[in-house]
């Protein structure tokens, strides 16, 4: 699974693994791929610095990157408190009523509500970048598209490549015009924020739109055969996220959530704005259903929705309230039916890729290598 892009970055396999867990990112890099640590959960720069240092120490000298969530346009003079004040009381009451209907306990007095979904607030993301550019990261990815122009320049000044996710060829062309180095074509099947176009259609459209920029295929990929398909469609690698959630190195913090992922089929996800305010694919739960009810207030736009539900999500996870318990995950969840080390996942991916290449060689009348 070697491509021009993998050779440029010095990795064995053109597999880019996005994960919120440093141990998973390090294991992906050690296995010959490219681990990318998601920064959205880090609200304290010191915590991110600690985990990036740990990742560096456990990557065996191989390259890794960071994924942030920040808008292309800067909004001056708006603090988190200002945004909090915009949340209507009716939405707060809806959250309280939904939690009460499922018997979700309050947090103990003095107990922290856990991470707050504020990583897409620009001031938070910029503090994350201050930390990241002090470390030897090789790639900066932005999940909300092209980062601001000054961030792209700053990354390039540090010798860091910049990647951006795109859900359409039009978005991809905007990224190319903004000076992005790598475009991630993320199809409808993907977990988290995703658009309306399926990967089989999207990948070649994006590859054609931004050529000769390298493209990574993303969304619905969880086997070596699917990686081969992505490369055949014009990608120079793949971007995998959901697949790592049930690896033994992952730290979901909930056995009940892991069990739900292992039991879920490919039809058990839904694109919902319940978590962040933007359509994000996640496990379908009573929580996502509640936000889709016509009698409800409906989700708020980003970032209001994320701030509104942050404590509720922490309570649901803390007490493992099964009907409400969910997580962003793609349709590939139907293949995630066992807990395995990252290296075992890589072994399966490489074997599947070899099978696919041999199959195509036979169809084309060539002997396999």
Short mmCIF file of C-alpha atoms in Angstrom, two decimals:
data_model
loop_
_atom_site.label_atom_id
_atom_site.label_comp_id
_atom_site.label_asym_id
_atom_site.label_seq_id
_atom_site.Cartn_x
_atom_site.Cartn_y
_atom_site.Cartn_z
CA UNK A 1 0.00 0.00 0.00
CA UNK A 2 2.75 2.38 -0.99
CA UNK A 3 1.93 5.55 -2.94
CA UNK A 4 3.70 8.76 -3.82
CA UNK A 5 2.21 10.39 -0.70
CA UNK A 6 3.27 7.56 1.63
CA UNK A 7 6.80 7.75 0.23
CA UNK A 8 6.82 11.53 0.77
CA UNK A 9 5.90 11.05 4.43
CA UNK A 10 8.14 8.03 4.96
CA UNK A 11 5.40 5.57 5.96
CA UNK A 12 5.03 1.95 4.89
CA UNK A 13 1.29 1.93 4.24
CA UNK A 14 -0.85 4.78 2.92
CA UNK A 15 -3.26 4.39 5.85
CA UNK A 16 -4.01 7.53 7.87
CA UNK A 17 -5.71 6.73 11.16
CA UNK A 18 -7.70 9.43 12.95
CA UNK A 19 -8.35 8.80 16.65
CA UNK A 20 -8.97 10.72 19.88
CA UNK A 21 -6.67 8.31 21.75
CA UNK A 22 -2.88 8.84 21.85
CA UNK A 23 -2.22 5.12 22.37
CA UNK A 24 -4.16 4.28 19.21
CA UNK A 25 -2.39 6.99 17.19
CA UNK A 26 1.00 5.70 18.33
CA UNK A 27 0.07 2.11 17.50
CA UNK A 28 -1.12 3.12 14.01
CA UNK A 29 2.19 4.87 13.38
CA UNK A 30 4.23 1.95 14.74
CA UNK A 31 2.28 -0.44 12.49
CA UNK A 32 3.45 1.46 9.42
CA UNK A 33 0.56 3.86 8.97
CA UNK A 34 0.18 7.51 9.95
CA UNK A 35 -1.50 8.21 13.30
CA UNK A 36 -3.48 11.45 13.60
CA UNK A 37 -4.56 12.56 17.08
CA UNK A 38 -7.89 14.38 17.31
CA UNK A 39 -7.63 17.57 19.37
CA UNK A 40 -11.28 18.51 19.77
CA UNK A 41 -11.54 16.99 23.26
CA UNK A 42 -8.60 18.97 24.62
CA UNK A 43 -9.66 22.22 26.26
CA UNK A 44 -6.47 22.59 28.33
CA UNK A 45 -3.25 23.17 26.35
CA UNK A 46 -1.22 21.37 29.02
CA UNK A 47 -3.25 18.18 28.48
CA UNK A 48 -2.64 18.28 24.75
CA UNK A 49 1.07 18.96 25.29
CA UNK A 50 1.30 15.97 27.63
CA UNK A 51 -0.39 13.60 25.18
CA UNK A 52 1.56 14.84 22.15
CA UNK A 53 4.78 14.31 24.08
CA UNK A 54 3.62 10.79 25.01
CA UNK A 55 2.71 10.09 21.40
CA UNK A 56 6.13 11.26 20.24
CA UNK A 57 7.86 9.02 22.79
CA UNK A 58 5.86 5.96 21.67
CA UNK A 59 5.91 6.43 17.88
CA UNK A 60 9.32 4.79 17.37
CA UNK A 61 10.59 7.88 15.58
CA UNK A 62 7.92 7.58 12.87
CA UNK A 63 5.66 10.46 11.70
CA UNK A 64 2.27 11.46 13.13
CA UNK A 65 -0.14 14.39 12.95
CA UNK A 66 -2.88 16.39 14.67
CA UNK A 67 -6.50 17.04 13.71
CA UNK A 68 -8.17 20.28 14.85
CA UNK A 69 -11.64 21.71 14.29
CA UNK A 70 -11.67 25.39 13.42
CA UNK A 71 -13.63 27.62 11.04
CA UNK A 72 -12.03 29.29 8.04
CA UNK A 73 -13.38 32.70 9.09
CA UNK A 74 -12.41 34.32 12.35
CA UNK A 75 -15.06 35.90 14.58
CA UNK A 76 -13.52 38.67 16.65
CA UNK A 77 -14.32 39.32 20.30
CA UNK A 78 -16.66 36.36 20.93
CA UNK A 79 -15.90 34.31 24.04
CA UNK A 80 -17.26 30.95 25.15
CA UNK A 81 -19.37 32.77 27.75
CA UNK A 82 -20.86 34.95 25.01
CA UNK A 83 -21.82 31.85 23.04
CA UNK A 84 -23.26 30.13 26.14
CA UNK A 85 -25.53 33.14 26.67
CA UNK A 86 -27.12 32.56 23.25
CA UNK A 87 -28.57 29.17 24.24
CA UNK A 88 -32.37 29.46 24.73
CA UNK A 89 -33.81 28.35 28.04
CA UNK A 90 -36.31 26.15 26.22
CA UNK A 91 -33.48 24.03 24.84
CA UNK A 92 -31.92 23.73 28.28
CA UNK A 93 -35.25 22.54 29.68
CA UNK A 94 -35.60 19.99 26.86
CA UNK A 95 -32.23 18.51 27.83
CA UNK A 96 -33.24 18.35 31.49
CA UNK A 97 -36.57 16.70 30.64
CA UNK A 98 -34.97 14.11 28.34
CA UNK A 99 -32.39 13.13 30.95
CA UNK A 100 -35.05 12.93 33.66
CA UNK A 101 -37.26 10.73 31.47
CA UNK A 102 -34.44 8.17 31.33
CA UNK A 103 -33.45 8.50 34.99
CA UNK A 104 -29.99 9.91 34.32
CA UNK A 105 -28.46 10.87 37.71
CA UNK A 106 -26.90 14.24 38.39
CA UNK A 107 -23.14 14.36 38.75
CA UNK A 108 -21.89 14.24 42.31
CA UNK A 109 -21.23 17.61 43.92
CA UNK A 110 -17.83 18.87 42.84
CA UNK A 111 -17.47 16.23 40.11
CA UNK A 112 -16.30 17.57 36.78
CA UNK A 113 -18.61 17.15 33.82
CA UNK A 114 -15.65 15.95 31.78
CA UNK A 115 -14.52 17.31 28.44
CA UNK A 116 -16.53 20.11 26.92
CA UNK A 117 -17.06 20.20 23.18
CA UNK A 118 -15.35 23.54 22.69
CA UNK A 119 -12.49 22.51 20.42
CA UNK A 120 -14.18 24.15 17.44
CA UNK A 121 -14.14 27.53 19.20
CA UNK A 122 -11.37 29.31 17.34
CA UNK A 123 -9.56 30.61 20.42
CA UNK A 124 -9.35 27.04 21.77
CA UNK A 125 -8.09 25.65 18.45
CA UNK A 126 -5.44 28.36 18.21
CA UNK A 127 -4.12 27.48 21.67
CA UNK A 128 -3.94 23.87 20.48
CA UNK A 129 -1.90 25.00 17.48
CA UNK A 130 0.52 26.89 19.72
CA UNK A 131 1.20 23.57 21.44
CA UNK A 132 1.32 21.50 18.25
CA UNK A 133 3.76 23.70 16.37
CA UNK A 134 6.17 23.32 19.25
CA UNK A 135 6.26 19.58 18.52
CA UNK A 136 7.54 17.71 15.43
CA UNK A 137 4.14 16.95 13.90
CA UNK A 138 4.21 16.25 10.16
CA UNK A 139 0.55 16.90 9.33
CA UNK A 140 -2.18 19.28 10.45
CA UNK A 141 -5.71 18.28 9.46
CA UNK A 142 -8.84 20.40 9.85
CA UNK A 143 -12.22 18.72 10.09
CA UNK A 144 -14.18 21.88 9.17
CA UNK A 145 -12.47 22.42 5.83
CA UNK A 146 -9.69 24.87 5.08
CA UNK A 147 -8.24 26.51 8.19
CA UNK A 148 -7.63 30.28 8.16
CA UNK A 149 -4.96 31.45 5.74
CA UNK A 150 -2.56 32.46 8.50
CA UNK A 151 -2.76 28.94 9.96
CA UNK A 152 -1.94 27.38 6.59
CA UNK A 153 1.06 29.69 6.27
CA UNK A 154 2.19 28.98 9.81
CA UNK A 155 2.02 25.24 9.18
CA UNK A 156 4.00 25.51 5.97
CA UNK A 157 6.59 27.70 7.72
CA UNK A 158 7.05 24.82 10.18
CA UNK A 159 7.34 22.27 7.36
CA UNK A 160 3.94 20.78 8.23
CA UNK A 161 1.57 19.55 5.53
CA UNK A 162 -2.06 20.67 5.79
CA UNK A 163 -5.05 18.43 5.09
CA UNK A 164 -8.73 19.36 4.97
CA UNK A 165 -11.87 17.26 4.76
CA UNK A 166 -14.24 17.76 1.84
CA UNK A 167 -17.71 16.39 1.16
CA UNK A 168 -17.96 17.59 -2.43
CA UNK A 169 -15.76 18.47 -5.40
CA UNK A 170 -16.69 22.12 -4.90
CA UNK A 171 -15.37 22.05 -1.33
CA UNK A 172 -12.23 20.30 -2.53
CA UNK A 173 -11.52 23.00 -5.12
CA UNK A 174 -11.84 25.65 -2.40
CA UNK A 175 -9.25 23.75 -0.36
CA UNK A 176 -6.87 23.64 -3.30
CA UNK A 177 -7.27 27.39 -3.82
CA UNK A 178 -6.53 27.91 -0.12
CA UNK A 179 -3.16 26.17 -0.42
CA UNK A 180 -4.11 22.88 1.21
CA UNK A 181 -1.66 20.03 0.55
CA UNK A 182 -3.94 16.99 0.97
CA UNK A 183 -7.71 16.69 0.49
CA UNK A 184 -9.65 14.07 2.44
CA UNK A 185 -12.70 13.05 0.41
CA UNK A 186 -15.08 12.04 3.18
CA UNK A 187 -18.16 10.21 1.95
CA UNK A 188 -21.65 9.98 3.36
CA UNK A 189 -20.88 6.66 5.08
CA UNK A 190 -18.27 8.20 7.39
CA UNK A 191 -18.62 8.73 11.12
CA UNK A 192 -18.73 12.25 12.53
CA UNK A 193 -19.37 15.30 10.37
CA UNK A 194 -20.13 14.18 6.85
CA UNK A 195 -21.96 15.32 3.75
CA UNK A 196 -24.49 13.86 1.31
CA UNK A 197 -22.31 12.14 -1.33
CA UNK A 198 -21.24 8.50 -1.02
CA UNK A 199 -17.56 7.57 -1.19
CA UNK A 200 -17.78 5.63 -4.48
CA UNK A 201 -19.01 8.79 -6.21
CA UNK A 202 -17.10 11.36 -4.18
CA UNK A 203 -13.55 9.99 -4.33
CA UNK A 204 -13.04 10.14 -8.12
CA UNK A 205 -14.85 13.48 -8.35
CA UNK A 206 -12.51 15.02 -5.79
CA UNK A 207 -9.42 13.37 -7.28
CA UNK A 208 -10.27 14.85 -10.69
CA UNK A 209 -11.16 18.25 -9.23
CA UNK A 210 -7.86 18.86 -7.39
CA UNK A 211 -5.33 16.87 -9.44
CA UNK A 212 -2.38 16.66 -8.96
CA UNK A 213 -2.98 17.24 -5.22
CA UNK A 214 -3.09 13.94 -3.31
CA UNK A 215 -6.50 12.77 -2.11
CA UNK A 216 -7.33 10.41 0.75
CA UNK A 217 -10.51 8.33 0.51
CA UNK A 218 -12.65 8.28 3.66
CA UNK A 219 -16.03 6.92 4.67
CA UNK A 220 -17.15 3.29 4.81
CA UNK A 221 -13.63 1.87 4.58
CA UNK A 222 -12.69 -0.95 6.92
CA UNK A 223 -11.07 -3.67 4.83
CA UNK A 224 -8.06 -4.06 2.57
CA UNK A 225 -10.37 -4.66 -0.37
CA UNK A 226 -12.01 -1.28 0.26
CA UNK A 227 -8.58 0.37 0.50
CA UNK A 228 -7.73 -1.09 -2.91
CA UNK A 229 -11.00 0.31 -4.25
CA UNK A 230 -10.16 3.77 -2.90
CA UNK A 231 -6.76 3.72 -4.59
CA UNK A 232 -8.34 2.47 -7.81
CA UNK A 233 -10.69 5.47 -7.71
CA UNK A 234 -7.74 7.88 -7.70
CA UNK A 235 -6.86 8.29 -4.02
CA UNK A 236 -3.28 8.15 -2.77
CA UNK A 237 -4.30 6.72 0.58
CA UNK A 238 -7.19 6.24 2.97
CA UNK A 239 -8.36 8.07 6.08
CA UNK A 240 -9.85 5.69 8.67
CA UNK A 241 -11.47 6.74 11.93
CA UNK A 242 -14.32 4.53 13.16
CA UNK A 243 -12.39 1.30 12.73
CA UNK A 244 -10.08 2.06 15.67
CA UNK A 245 -12.86 2.57 18.25
CA UNK A 246 -12.99 -1.12 19.15
CA UNK A 247 -9.24 -1.71 19.23
CA UNK A 248 -7.75 -2.79 22.54
CA UNK A 249 -5.67 0.40 22.69
CA UNK A 250 -8.79 2.61 22.58
CA UNK A 251 -10.09 4.07 25.82
CA UNK A 252 -13.80 4.67 25.37
CA UNK A 253 -14.26 4.55 29.13
CA UNK A 254 -17.47 2.51 28.86
CA UNK A 255 -17.83 -1.23 28.46
CA UNK A 256 -21.50 -0.70 27.63
CA UNK A 257 -20.59 1.59 24.72
CA UNK A 258 -18.01 -0.86 23.42
CA UNK A 259 -20.64 -3.60 23.57
CA UNK A 260 -23.08 -1.45 21.60
CA UNK A 261 -20.48 -0.84 18.90
CA UNK A 262 -19.61 -4.53 18.64
CA UNK A 263 -23.30 -5.45 18.33
CA UNK A 264 -24.28 -2.70 15.87
CA UNK A 265 -24.93 -3.33 12.19
CA UNK A 266 -24.25 -0.97 9.31
CA UNK A 267 -27.85 0.24 9.48
CA UNK A 268 -27.66 1.25 13.14
CA UNK A 269 -26.22 4.73 12.57
CA UNK A 270 -27.90 8.02 11.73
CA UNK A 271 -26.80 11.46 10.56
CA UNK A 272 -27.96 13.76 13.33
CA UNK A 273 -27.29 17.30 14.51
CA UNK A 274 -27.95 16.25 18.13
CA UNK A 275 -24.29 16.24 19.18
CA UNK A 276 -22.72 19.29 17.54
CA UNK A 277 -25.32 21.19 15.53
CA UNK A 278 -23.91 19.96 12.22
CA UNK A 279 -24.94 16.65 10.61
CA UNK A 280 -22.71 13.98 12.15
CA UNK A 281 -23.08 10.22 11.70
CA UNK A 282 -23.36 8.40 15.04
CA UNK A 283 -25.05 5.45 16.67
CA UNK A 284 -28.79 5.84 16.60
CA UNK A 285 -30.07 6.09 20.18
CA UNK A 286 -33.03 7.39 22.15
CA UNK A 287 -30.99 10.62 22.46
CA UNK A 288 -30.74 11.15 18.69
CA UNK A 289 -34.40 10.16 18.27
CA UNK A 290 -35.46 12.74 20.87
CA UNK A 291 -33.82 15.57 18.95
CA UNK A 292 -35.63 14.51 15.76
CA UNK A 293 -39.09 14.54 17.34
CA UNK A 294 -41.37 17.16 15.72
CA UNK A 295 -42.58 18.29 19.15
CA UNK A 296 -39.03 19.03 20.30
CA UNK A 297 -37.11 22.30 19.86
CA UNK A 298 -34.68 20.84 17.32
CA UNK A 299 -30.89 21.12 17.53
CA UNK A 300 -29.16 24.49 17.70
CA UNK A 301 -26.46 25.47 15.19
CA UNK A 302 -22.78 24.82 15.90
CA UNK A 303 -21.25 25.60 18.38
CA UNK A 304 -24.36 26.24 20.51
CA UNK A 305 -25.56 22.62 20.38
CA UNK A 306 -22.21 21.24 21.48
CA UNK A 307 -22.06 23.56 24.45
CA UNK A 308 -25.69 22.81 25.33
CA UNK A 309 -25.31 19.03 25.47
CA UNK A 310 -21.75 18.70 26.80
CA UNK A 311 -22.69 18.02 30.41
CA UNK A 312 -25.62 15.81 29.39
CA UNK A 313 -23.35 13.65 27.24
CA UNK A 314 -20.87 13.39 30.13
CA UNK A 315 -23.66 12.24 32.48
CA UNK A 316 -24.95 9.69 29.99
CA UNK A 317 -21.44 8.27 29.58
CA UNK A 318 -20.57 8.48 33.27
CA UNK A 319 -23.63 6.42 34.30
CA UNK A 320 -23.73 4.30 31.11
CA UNK A 321 -27.42 4.96 30.46
CA UNK A 322 -27.73 2.40 27.67
CA UNK A 323 -30.74 3.78 25.71
CA UNK A 324 -29.05 7.19 25.38
CA UNK A 325 -25.46 5.98 25.08
CA UNK A 326 -23.84 6.64 21.71
CA UNK A 327 -20.80 7.93 19.87
CA UNK A 328 -19.88 9.20 16.41
CA UNK A 329 -19.22 6.18 14.19
CA UNK A 330 -19.57 5.35 10.52
CA UNK A 331 -21.53 2.67 8.70
CA UNK A 332 -18.41 0.49 8.82
CA UNK A 333 -19.48 -0.31 12.40
CA UNK A 334 -21.10 -3.44 10.96
CA UNK A 335 -17.59 -4.91 10.45
CA UNK A 336 -16.40 -3.93 13.93
CA UNK A 337 -17.44 -7.11 15.72
CA UNK A 338 -14.40 -7.96 17.86
CA UNK A 339 -11.89 -6.13 20.06
CA UNK A 340 -8.43 -6.45 18.49
CA UNK A 341 -5.04 -4.76 18.80
CA UNK A 342 -4.24 -2.12 16.17
CA UNK A 343 -1.51 -4.36 14.73
CA UNK A 344 -4.05 -7.15 14.12
CA UNK A 345 -6.29 -4.68 12.28
CA UNK A 346 -3.34 -3.66 10.12
CA UNK A 347 -2.51 -7.28 9.37
CA UNK A 348 -6.07 -7.87 8.17
CA UNK A 349 -5.99 -4.69 6.06
CA UNK A 350 -2.76 -5.67 4.32
CA UNK A 351 -3.95 -9.24 3.67
CA UNK A 352 -7.23 -7.94 2.26
CA UNK A 353 -5.38 -5.48 0.03
CA UNK A 354 -3.20 -8.28 -1.34
CA UNK A 355 -6.28 -10.41 -2.05
CA UNK A 356 -7.90 -7.54 -3.93
CA UNK A 357 -4.81 -6.85 -6.03
CA UNK A 358 -4.42 -10.55 -6.87
CA UNK A 359 -8.10 -10.73 -7.85
CA UNK A 360 -7.81 -7.77 -10.20
CA UNK A 361 -4.61 -9.17 -11.68
CA UNK A 362 -6.41 -12.44 -12.43
CA UNK A 363 -9.34 -10.60 -14.01
CA UNK A 364 -6.89 -8.64 -16.14
CA UNK A 365 -5.11 -11.83 -17.19
CA UNK A 366 -1.97 -11.12 -15.19
CA UNK A 367 -0.44 -13.44 -12.62
CA UNK A 368 -0.41 -12.17 -9.02
CA UNK A 369 2.85 -10.97 -7.52
#
